[in-house]
Amino acid sequence: MEFSGIYNLIQTEFKVIQREKYSICVAPKRGESYPETTIKLTFNKVSNQYELYEVVRGKEYKVDAFSDEYKSVLALYIFSKSKFEVRKYDANVQAEIEGADSLNDVQRILKTHLDEKYYSFLELKPDRVILEKGTNDRYNVLFLGKNDSKIYIDKSRKFNSATVVLYNFSIKLSRFYDLIDAIDVKTDSDFLETLKELYLLG
């Protein structure tokens, strides 16, 4: 999708509450006049970079910086989608996972409700949300980022609790790829990993 197309999506799907030459700030489409959380993209003339911020109750938290305008606007869109989209997870599936007695049970439940290409049990695989065995019968949930670096979503949870997190984030990962396909993103694999991280952890 072209630059103007991404801008169009931003204006259609979010409320643009500020737009200046070097700055754009968005909020959820529906909601209060003074939203608690907004996402802002500004151009820093000193560093010559586009900086992405999450603004919570007036306090700014820098999320990332980009040298390329197209990539920065794409990041603004993906991060805003992650922050402002209302995601519904199947409460029945979550209850099933919480009541499961074994790893086999959880594997069977997930296989029924989700494509296996989005998750992995106890095996480090790229492009998946991974359940990792920690210490003292606790489990971690993570995914592999750039250069196969481990990026933790959650740590040291009991098995059933960790597998619910695995389920939720596997669904989120599938939505990320659906979104990338829908807007026809053409970018390098390195930047795709950046977008994935913004969406999953946003």
JSON list of C-alpha atoms in Angstrom, two decimals:
[
{"chain": "A", "resi": 1, "resn": "MET", "atom": "CA", "xyz": [0.00, 0.00, 0.00]},
{"chain": "A", "resi": 2, "resn": "GLU", "atom": "CA", "xyz": [1.20, 3.45, -0.89]},
{"chain": "A", "resi": 3, "resn": "PHE", "atom": "CA", "xyz": [2.01, 6.20, 1.59]},
{"chain": "A", "resi": 4, "resn": "SER", "atom": "CA", "xyz": [-1.28, 8.06, 0.96]},
{"chain": "A", "resi": 5, "resn": "GLY", "atom": "CA", "xyz": [-3.21, 4.82, 1.46]},
{"chain": "A", "resi": 6, "resn": "ILE", "atom": "CA", "xyz": [-1.72, 4.30, 4.93]},
{"chain": "A", "resi": 7, "resn": "TYR", "atom": "CA", "xyz": [-2.54, 7.92, 5.85]},
{"chain": "A", "resi": 8, "resn": "ASN", "atom": "CA", "xyz": [-6.08, 7.32, 4.61]},
{"chain": "A", "resi": 9, "resn": "LEU", "atom": "CA", "xyz": [-6.43, 4.27, 6.88]},
{"chain": "A", "resi": 10, "resn": "ILE", "atom": "CA", "xyz": [-5.18, 6.28, 9.85]},
{"chain": "A", "resi": 11, "resn": "GLN", "atom": "CA", "xyz": [-7.74, 9.03, 9.20]},
{"chain": "A", "resi": 12, "resn": "THR", "atom": "CA", "xyz": [-10.54, 6.52, 8.63]},
{"chain": "A", "resi": 13, "resn": "GLU", "atom": "CA", "xyz": [-9.90, 4.17, 11.54]},
{"chain": "A", "resi": 14, "resn": "PHE", "atom": "CA", "xyz": [-8.73, 6.59, 14.22]},
{"chain": "A", "resi": 15, "resn": "LYS", "atom": "CA", "xyz": [-9.50, 10.07, 15.43]},
{"chain": "A", "resi": 16, "resn": "VAL", "atom": "CA", "xyz": [-6.72, 12.44, 14.33]},
{"chain": "A", "resi": 17, "resn": "ILE", "atom": "CA", "xyz": [-6.61, 14.91, 17.20]},
{"chain": "A", "resi": 18, "resn": "GLN", "atom": "CA", "xyz": [-3.62, 16.88, 16.02]},
{"chain": "A", "resi": 19, "resn": "ARG", "atom": "CA", "xyz": [-1.95, 17.20, 12.64]},
{"chain": "A", "resi": 20, "resn": "GLU", "atom": "CA", "xyz": [0.84, 19.63, 11.95]},
{"chain": "A", "resi": 21, "resn": "LYS", "atom": "CA", "xyz": [3.73, 19.75, 9.53]},
{"chain": "A", "resi": 22, "resn": "TYR", "atom": "CA", "xyz": [6.01, 17.67, 11.75]},
{"chain": "A", "resi": 23, "resn": "SER", "atom": "CA", "xyz": [3.53, 15.88, 13.96]},
{"chain": "A", "resi": 24, "resn": "ILE", "atom": "CA", "xyz": [0.40, 13.71, 13.94]},
{"chain": "A", "resi": 25, "resn": "CYS", "atom": "CA", "xyz": [-1.46, 12.45, 17.00]},
{"chain": "A", "resi": 26, "resn": "VAL", "atom": "CA", "xyz": [-4.24, 9.84, 16.98]},
{"chain": "A", "resi": 27, "resn": "ALA", "atom": "CA", "xyz": [-6.79, 8.51, 19.46]},
{"chain": "A", "resi": 28, "resn": "PRO", "atom": "CA", "xyz": [-9.51, 5.83, 19.36]},
{"chain": "A", "resi": 29, "resn": "LYS", "atom": "CA", "xyz": [-12.34, 6.67, 16.97]},
{"chain": "A", "resi": 30, "resn": "ARG", "atom": "CA", "xyz": [-14.97, 6.34, 19.66]},
{"chain": "A", "resi": 31, "resn": "GLY", "atom": "CA", "xyz": [-14.30, 7.58, 23.12]},
{"chain": "A", "resi": 32, "resn": "GLU", "atom": "CA", "xyz": [-13.99, 10.59, 25.32]},
{"chain": "A", "resi": 33, "resn": "SER", "atom": "CA", "xyz": [-13.01, 14.03, 24.08]},
{"chain": "A", "resi": 34, "resn": "TYR", "atom": "CA", "xyz": [-9.80, 13.90, 26.10]},
{"chain": "A", "resi": 35, "resn": "PRO", "atom": "CA", "xyz": [-8.59, 10.30, 25.73]},
{"chain": "A", "resi": 36, "resn": "GLU", "atom": "CA", "xyz": [-6.30, 8.84, 28.35]},
{"chain": "A", "resi": 37, "resn": "THR", "atom": "CA", "xyz": [-4.00, 7.29, 25.74]},
{"chain": "A", "resi": 38, "resn": "THR", "atom": "CA", "xyz": [-2.95, 8.70, 22.39]},
{"chain": "A", "resi": 39, "resn": "ILE", "atom": "CA", "xyz": [-0.25, 7.75, 19.90]},
{"chain": "A", "resi": 40, "resn": "LYS", "atom": "CA", "xyz": [1.96, 10.46, 18.44]},
{"chain": "A", "resi": 41, "resn": "LEU", "atom": "CA", "xyz": [4.47, 10.56, 15.59]},
{"chain": "A", "resi": 42, "resn": "THR", "atom": "CA", "xyz": [6.78, 13.55, 15.36]},
{"chain": "A", "resi": 43, "resn": "PHE", "atom": "CA", "xyz": [9.69, 14.49, 13.16]},
{"chain": "A", "resi": 44, "resn": "ASN", "atom": "CA", "xyz": [12.78, 15.41, 15.17]},
{"chain": "A", "resi": 45, "resn": "LYS", "atom": "CA", "xyz": [14.75, 17.88, 13.06]},
{"chain": "A", "resi": 46, "resn": "VAL", "atom": "CA", "xyz": [17.85, 17.54, 15.23]},
{"chain": "A", "resi": 47, "resn": "SER", "atom": "CA", "xyz": [18.21, 13.75, 14.89]},
{"chain": "A", "resi": 48, "resn": "ASN", "atom": "CA", "xyz": [16.50, 13.72, 11.47]},
{"chain": "A", "resi": 49, "resn": "GLN", "atom": "CA", "xyz": [14.25, 10.90, 12.66]},
{"chain": "A", "resi": 50, "resn": "TYR", "atom": "CA", "xyz": [10.55, 10.19, 13.02]},
{"chain": "A", "resi": 51, "resn": "GLU", "atom": "CA", "xyz": [9.78, 9.37, 16.64]},
{"chain": "A", "resi": 52, "resn": "LEU", "atom": "CA", "xyz": [6.82, 7.28, 17.78]},
{"chain": "A", "resi": 53, "resn": "TYR", "atom": "CA", "xyz": [5.37, 7.96, 21.23]},
{"chain": "A", "resi": 54, "resn": "GLU", "atom": "CA", "xyz": [2.66, 6.52, 23.41]},
{"chain": "A", "resi": 55, "resn": "VAL", "atom": "CA", "xyz": [1.14, 9.35, 25.43]},
{"chain": "A", "resi": 56, "resn": "VAL", "atom": "CA", "xyz": [-0.60, 8.28, 28.63]},
{"chain": "A", "resi": 57, "resn": "ARG", "atom": "CA", "xyz": [-2.32, 11.01, 30.66]},
{"chain": "A", "resi": 58, "resn": "GLY", "atom": "CA", "xyz": [-0.03, 13.61, 29.13]},
{"chain": "A", "resi": 59, "resn": "LYS", "atom": "CA", "xyz": [3.16, 11.66, 29.82]},
{"chain": "A", "resi": 60, "resn": "GLU", "atom": "CA", "xyz": [5.15, 10.67, 26.71]},
{"chain": "A", "resi": 61, "resn": "TYR", "atom": "CA", "xyz": [6.85, 7.29, 26.34]},
{"chain": "A", "resi": 62, "resn": "LYS", "atom": "CA", "xyz": [9.12, 6.86, 23.35]},
{"chain": "A", "resi": 63, "resn": "VAL", "atom": "CA", "xyz": [8.34, 3.61, 21.55]},
{"chain": "A", "resi": 64, "resn": "ASP", "atom": "CA", "xyz": [10.69, 3.68, 18.55]},
{"chain": "A", "resi": 65, "resn": "ALA", "atom": "CA", "xyz": [12.38, 5.93, 15.98]},
{"chain": "A", "resi": 66, "resn": "PHE", "atom": "CA", "xyz": [12.60, 5.64, 12.19]},
{"chain": "A", "resi": 67, "resn": "SER", "atom": "CA", "xyz": [14.67, 7.34, 9.52]},
{"chain": "A", "resi": 68, "resn": "ASP", "atom": "CA", "xyz": [12.13, 6.62, 6.78]},
{"chain": "A", "resi": 69, "resn": "GLU", "atom": "CA", "xyz": [8.81, 8.50, 6.63]},
{"chain": "A", "resi": 70, "resn": "TYR", "atom": "CA", "xyz": [6.82, 5.69, 5.00]},
{"chain": "A", "resi": 71, "resn": "LYS", "atom": "CA", "xyz": [8.01, 3.18, 7.61]},
{"chain": "A", "resi": 72, "resn": "SER", "atom": "CA", "xyz": [7.24, 5.60, 10.44]},
{"chain": "A", "resi": 73, "resn": "VAL", "atom": "CA", "xyz": [3.64, 6.11, 9.26]},
{"chain": "A", "resi": 74, "resn": "LEU", "atom": "CA", "xyz": [3.21, 2.37, 8.82]},
{"chain": "A", "resi": 75, "resn": "ALA", "atom": "CA", "xyz": [4.52, 1.88, 12.38]},
{"chain": "A", "resi": 76, "resn": "LEU", "atom": "CA", "xyz": [2.09, 4.54, 13.66]},
{"chain": "A", "resi": 77, "resn": "TYR", "atom": "CA", "xyz": [-0.79, 2.67, 12.03]},
{"chain": "A", "resi": 78, "resn": "ILE", "atom": "CA", "xyz": [0.22, -0.82, 13.24]},
{"chain": "A", "resi": 79, "resn": "PHE", "atom": "CA", "xyz": [0.97, 0.36, 16.80]},
{"chain": "A", "resi": 80, "resn": "SER", "atom": "CA", "xyz": [-2.32, 2.31, 16.97]},
{"chain": "A", "resi": 81, "resn": "LYS", "atom": "CA", "xyz": [-4.20, -0.78, 15.76]},
{"chain": "A", "resi": 82, "resn": "SER", "atom": "CA", "xyz": [-2.62, -2.80, 18.54]},
{"chain": "A", "resi": 83, "resn": "LYS", "atom": "CA", "xyz": [-3.40, -0.18, 21.18]},
{"chain": "A", "resi": 84, "resn": "PHE", "atom": "CA", "xyz": [-6.91, 0.86, 20.18]},
{"chain": "A", "resi": 85, "resn": "GLU", "atom": "CA", "xyz": [-8.50, -2.20, 18.61]},
{"chain": "A", "resi": 86, "resn": "VAL", "atom": "CA", "xyz": [-10.98, -4.02, 20.78]},
{"chain": "A", "resi": 87, "resn": "ARG", "atom": "CA", "xyz": [-9.97, -7.65, 20.58]},
{"chain": "A", "resi": 88, "resn": "LYS", "atom": "CA", "xyz": [-12.37, -10.40, 21.49]},
{"chain": "A", "resi": 89, "resn": "TYR", "atom": "CA", "xyz": [-11.03, -13.74, 22.60]},
{"chain": "A", "resi": 90, "resn": "ASP", "atom": "CA", "xyz": [-13.21, -16.80, 22.91]},
{"chain": "A", "resi": 91, "resn": "ALA", "atom": "CA", "xyz": [-13.94, -17.10, 26.64]},
{"chain": "A", "resi": 92, "resn": "ASN", "atom": "CA", "xyz": [-15.04, -20.72, 26.18]},
{"chain": "A", "resi": 93, "resn": "VAL", "atom": "CA", "xyz": [-11.69, -21.69, 24.69]},
{"chain": "A", "resi": 94, "resn": "GLN", "atom": "CA", "xyz": [-9.88, -19.85, 27.49]},
{"chain": "A", "resi": 95, "resn": "ALA", "atom": "CA", "xyz": [-11.97, -21.74, 30.08]},
{"chain": "A", "resi": 96, "resn": "GLU", "atom": "CA", "xyz": [-11.16, -25.04, 28.33]},
{"chain": "A", "resi": 97, "resn": "ILE", "atom": "CA", "xyz": [-7.44, -24.26, 28.46]},
{"chain": "A", "resi": 98, "resn": "GLU", "atom": "CA", "xyz": [-7.64, -23.21, 32.12]},
{"chain": "A", "resi": 99, "resn": "GLY", "atom": "CA", "xyz": [-9.31, -26.53, 32.94]},
{"chain": "A", "resi": 100, "resn": "ALA", "atom": "CA", "xyz": [-6.93, -28.68, 30.90]},
{"chain": "A", "resi": 101, "resn": "ASP", "atom": "CA", "xyz": [-5.02, -31.38, 32.81]},
{"chain": "A", "resi": 102, "resn": "SER", "atom": "CA", "xyz": [-2.02, -31.85, 30.55]},
{"chain": "A", "resi": 103, "resn": "LEU", "atom": "CA", "xyz": [0.08, -30.49, 27.73]},
{"chain": "A", "resi": 104, "resn": "ASN", "atom": "CA", "xyz": [-1.63, -32.96, 25.38]},
{"chain": "A", "resi": 105, "resn": "ASP", "atom": "CA", "xyz": [-5.03, -31.55, 26.32]},
{"chain": "A", "resi": 106, "resn": "VAL", "atom": "CA", "xyz": [-3.92, -27.99, 25.62]},
{"chain": "A", "resi": 107, "resn": "GLN", "atom": "CA", "xyz": [-2.34, -29.02, 22.31]},
{"chain": "A", "resi": 108, "resn": "ARG", "atom": "CA", "xyz": [-5.59, -30.67, 21.26]},
{"chain": "A", "resi": 109, "resn": "ILE", "atom": "CA", "xyz": [-7.66, -27.59, 22.24]},
{"chain": "A", "resi": 110, "resn": "LEU", "atom": "CA", "xyz": [-5.40, -25.18, 20.37]},
{"chain": "A", "resi": 111, "resn": "LYS", "atom": "CA", "xyz": [-5.25, -27.42, 17.31]},
{"chain": "A", "resi": 112, "resn": "THR", "atom": "CA", "xyz": [-9.06, -27.31, 17.15]},
{"chain": "A", "resi": 113, "resn": "HIS", "atom": "CA", "xyz": [-9.29, -23.52, 17.33]},
{"chain": "A", "resi": 114, "resn": "LEU", "atom": "CA", "xyz": [-6.11, -22.16, 15.77]},
{"chain": "A", "resi": 115, "resn": "ASP", "atom": "CA", "xyz": [-3.71, -22.80, 12.91]},
{"chain": "A", "resi": 116, "resn": "GLU", "atom": "CA", "xyz": [-0.55, -24.51, 14.21]},
{"chain": "A", "resi": 117, "resn": "LYS", "atom": "CA", "xyz": [1.71, -22.14, 12.26]},
{"chain": "A", "resi": 118, "resn": "TYR", "atom": "CA", "xyz": [1.14, -19.44, 14.92]},
{"chain": "A", "resi": 119, "resn": "TYR", "atom": "CA", "xyz": [2.33, -21.25, 18.06]},
{"chain": "A", "resi": 120, "resn": "SER", "atom": "CA", "xyz": [4.89, -23.72, 19.33]},
{"chain": "A", "resi": 121, "resn": "PHE", "atom": "CA", "xyz": [5.12, -25.84, 22.46]},
{"chain": "A", "resi": 122, "resn": "LEU", "atom": "CA", "xyz": [8.56, -26.07, 24.09]},
{"chain": "A", "resi": 123, "resn": "GLU", "atom": "CA", "xyz": [10.39, -25.56, 20.80]},
{"chain": "A", "resi": 124, "resn": "LEU", "atom": "CA", "xyz": [11.94, -22.33, 19.56]},
{"chain": "A", "resi": 125, "resn": "LYS", "atom": "CA", "xyz": [10.48, -21.68, 16.11]},
{"chain": "A", "resi": 126, "resn": "PRO", "atom": "CA", "xyz": [10.43, -18.40, 14.15]},
{"chain": "A", "resi": 127, "resn": "ASP", "atom": "CA", "xyz": [7.16, -16.56, 13.42]},
{"chain": "A", "resi": 128, "resn": "ARG", "atom": "CA", "xyz": [5.34, -18.27, 16.28]},
{"chain": "A", "resi": 129, "resn": "VAL", "atom": "CA", "xyz": [4.37, -17.56, 19.85]},
{"chain": "A", "resi": 130, "resn": "ILE", "atom": "CA", "xyz": [6.30, -20.05, 21.97]},
{"chain": "A", "resi": 131, "resn": "LEU", "atom": "CA", "xyz": [5.66, -21.76, 25.29]},
{"chain": "A", "resi": 132, "resn": "GLU", "atom": "CA", "xyz": [8.98, -22.24, 27.09]},
{"chain": "A", "resi": 133, "resn": "LYS", "atom": "CA", "xyz": [9.52, -24.27, 30.25]},
{"chain": "A", "resi": 134, "resn": "GLY", "atom": "CA", "xyz": [11.06, -22.13, 32.96]},
{"chain": "A", "resi": 135, "resn": "THR", "atom": "CA", "xyz": [12.13, -23.17, 36.46]},
{"chain": "A", "resi": 136, "resn": "ASN", "atom": "CA", "xyz": [10.05, -24.52, 39.36]},
{"chain": "A", "resi": 137, "resn": "ASP", "atom": "CA", "xyz": [7.27, -25.79, 37.09]},
{"chain": "A", "resi": 138, "resn": "ARG", "atom": "CA", "xyz": [6.71, -22.32, 35.69]},
{"chain": "A", "resi": 139, "resn": "TYR", "atom": "CA", "xyz": [6.40, -21.35, 32.04]},
{"chain": "A", "resi": 140, "resn": "ASN", "atom": "CA", "xyz": [7.31, -18.38, 29.87]},
{"chain": "A", "resi": 141, "resn": "VAL", "atom": "CA", "xyz": [5.67, -17.11, 26.70]},
{"chain": "A", "resi": 142, "resn": "LEU", "atom": "CA", "xyz": [7.86, -15.49, 24.05]},
{"chain": "A", "resi": 143, "resn": "PHE", "atom": "CA", "xyz": [8.56, -15.03, 20.36]},
{"chain": "A", "resi": 144, "resn": "LEU", "atom": "CA", "xyz": [11.77, -14.75, 18.39]},
{"chain": "A", "resi": 145, "resn": "GLY", "atom": "CA", "xyz": [12.69, -11.28, 17.18]},
{"chain": "A", "resi": 146, "resn": "LYS", "atom": "CA", "xyz": [15.51, -10.07, 15.00]},
{"chain": "A", "resi": 147, "resn": "ASN", "atom": "CA", "xyz": [18.50, -12.43, 14.84]},
{"chain": "A", "resi": 148, "resn": "ASP", "atom": "CA", "xyz": [16.40, -14.96, 16.78]},
{"chain": "A", "resi": 149, "resn": "SER", "atom": "CA", "xyz": [16.57, -12.87, 19.95]},
{"chain": "A", "resi": 150, "resn": "LYS", "atom": "CA", "xyz": [14.05, -13.97, 22.59]},
{"chain": "A", "resi": 151, "resn": "ILE", "atom": "CA", "xyz": [11.35, -11.39, 23.25]},
{"chain": "A", "resi": 152, "resn": "TYR", "atom": "CA", "xyz": [9.34, -12.30, 26.33]},
{"chain": "A", "resi": 153, "resn": "ILE", "atom": "CA", "xyz": [5.62, -11.64, 26.49]},
{"chain": "A", "resi": 154, "resn": "ASP", "atom": "CA", "xyz": [5.22, -13.12, 29.97]},
{"chain": "A", "resi": 155, "resn": "LYS", "atom": "CA", "xyz": [7.38, -14.99, 32.43]},
{"chain": "A", "resi": 156, "resn": "SER", "atom": "CA", "xyz": [7.09, -17.47, 35.26]},
{"chain": "A", "resi": 157, "resn": "ARG", "atom": "CA", "xyz": [3.41, -18.39, 35.05]},
{"chain": "A", "resi": 158, "resn": "LYS", "atom": "CA", "xyz": [1.72, -21.60, 36.03]},
{"chain": "A", "resi": 159, "resn": "PHE", "atom": "CA", "xyz": [1.13, -23.95, 33.10]},
{"chain": "A", "resi": 160, "resn": "ASN", "atom": "CA", "xyz": [-2.57, -23.27, 32.46]},
{"chain": "A", "resi": 161, "resn": "SER", "atom": "CA", "xyz": [-2.18, -19.53, 32.89]},
{"chain": "A", "resi": 162, "resn": "ALA", "atom": "CA", "xyz": [0.82, -19.49, 30.51]},
{"chain": "A", "resi": 163, "resn": "THR", "atom": "CA", "xyz": [-1.08, -21.49, 27.88]},
{"chain": "A", "resi": 164, "resn": "VAL", "atom": "CA", "xyz": [-3.99, -19.01, 27.98]},
{"chain": "A", "resi": 165, "resn": "VAL", "atom": "CA", "xyz": [-1.44, -16.25, 27.27]},
{"chain": "A", "resi": 166, "resn": "LEU", "atom": "CA", "xyz": [-0.03, -18.43, 24.47]},
{"chain": "A", "resi": 167, "resn": "TYR", "atom": "CA", "xyz": [-3.53, -18.81, 22.99]},
{"chain": "A", "resi": 168, "resn": "ASN", "atom": "CA", "xyz": [-4.33, -15.07, 23.18]},
{"chain": "A", "resi": 169, "resn": "PHE", "atom": "CA", "xyz": [-1.04, -13.97, 21.64]},
{"chain": "A", "resi": 170, "resn": "SER", "atom": "CA", "xyz": [-1.18, -16.65, 18.94]},
{"chain": "A", "resi": 171, "resn": "ILE", "atom": "CA", "xyz": [-4.52, -15.17, 17.90]},
{"chain": "A", "resi": 172, "resn": "LYS", "atom": "CA", "xyz": [-2.96, -11.71, 18.02]},
{"chain": "A", "resi": 173, "resn": "LEU", "atom": "CA", "xyz": [-0.11, -12.93, 15.80]},
{"chain": "A", "resi": 174, "resn": "SER", "atom": "CA", "xyz": [-2.58, -14.38, 13.28]},
{"chain": "A", "resi": 175, "resn": "ARG", "atom": "CA", "xyz": [-4.38, -11.00, 13.23]},
{"chain": "A", "resi": 176, "resn": "PHE", "atom": "CA", "xyz": [-1.08, -9.25, 12.63]},
{"chain": "A", "resi": 177, "resn": "TYR", "atom": "CA", "xyz": [-0.43, -11.33, 9.51]},
{"chain": "A", "resi": 178, "resn": "ASP", "atom": "CA", "xyz": [-4.03, -10.83, 8.33]},
{"chain": "A", "resi": 179, "resn": "LEU", "atom": "CA", "xyz": [-3.53, -7.08, 8.74]},
{"chain": "A", "resi": 180, "resn": "ILE", "atom": "CA", "xyz": [-0.21, -7.09, 6.88]},
{"chain": "A", "resi": 181, "resn": "ASP", "atom": "CA", "xyz": [-1.85, -9.02, 4.03]},
{"chain": "A", "resi": 182, "resn": "ALA", "atom": "CA", "xyz": [-4.92, -6.77, 4.00]},
{"chain": "A", "resi": 183, "resn": "ILE", "atom": "CA", "xyz": [-2.91, -3.56, 3.65]},
{"chain": "A", "resi": 184, "resn": "ASP", "atom": "CA", "xyz": [-0.44, -5.25, 1.29]},
{"chain": "A", "resi": 185, "resn": "VAL", "atom": "CA", "xyz": [2.72, -4.24, 3.12]},
{"chain": "A", "resi": 186, "resn": "LYS", "atom": "CA", "xyz": [5.83, -4.51, 1.01]},
{"chain": "A", "resi": 187, "resn": "THR", "atom": "CA", "xyz": [8.86, -4.11, 3.22]},
{"chain": "A", "resi": 188, "resn": "ASP", "atom": "CA", "xyz": [12.04, -5.87, 4.27]},
{"chain": "A", "resi": 189, "resn": "SER", "atom": "CA", "xyz": [11.91, -8.75, 6.74]},
{"chain": "A", "resi": 190, "resn": "ASP", "atom": "CA", "xyz": [13.81, -6.74, 9.34]},
{"chain": "A", "resi": 191, "resn": "PHE", "atom": "CA", "xyz": [11.17, -4.00, 9.43]},
{"chain": "A", "resi": 192, "resn": "LEU", "atom": "CA", "xyz": [8.39, -6.60, 9.39]},
{"chain": "A", "resi": 193, "resn": "GLU", "atom": "CA", "xyz": [9.87, -7.92, 12.66]},
{"chain": "A", "resi": 194, "resn": "THR", "atom": "CA", "xyz": [9.75, -4.37, 14.06]},
{"chain": "A", "resi": 195, "resn": "LEU", "atom": "CA", "xyz": [6.07, -4.09, 13.11]},
{"chain": "A", "resi": 196, "resn": "LYS", "atom": "CA", "xyz": [5.34, -7.51, 14.61]},
{"chain": "A", "resi": 197, "resn": "GLU", "atom": "CA", "xyz": [6.93, -6.47, 17.89]},
{"chain": "A", "resi": 198, "resn": "LEU", "atom": "CA", "xyz": [4.95, -3.19, 17.93]},
{"chain": "A", "resi": 199, "resn": "TYR", "atom": "CA", "xyz": [1.71, -5.09, 17.34]},
{"chain": "A", "resi": 200, "resn": "LEU", "atom": "CA", "xyz": [2.27, -8.00, 19.72]},
{"chain": "A", "resi": 201, "resn": "LEU", "atom": "CA", "xyz": [3.61, -5.95, 22.61]},
{"chain": "A", "resi": 202, "resn": "GLY", "atom": "CA", "xyz": [1.58, -2.79, 21.94]}
]
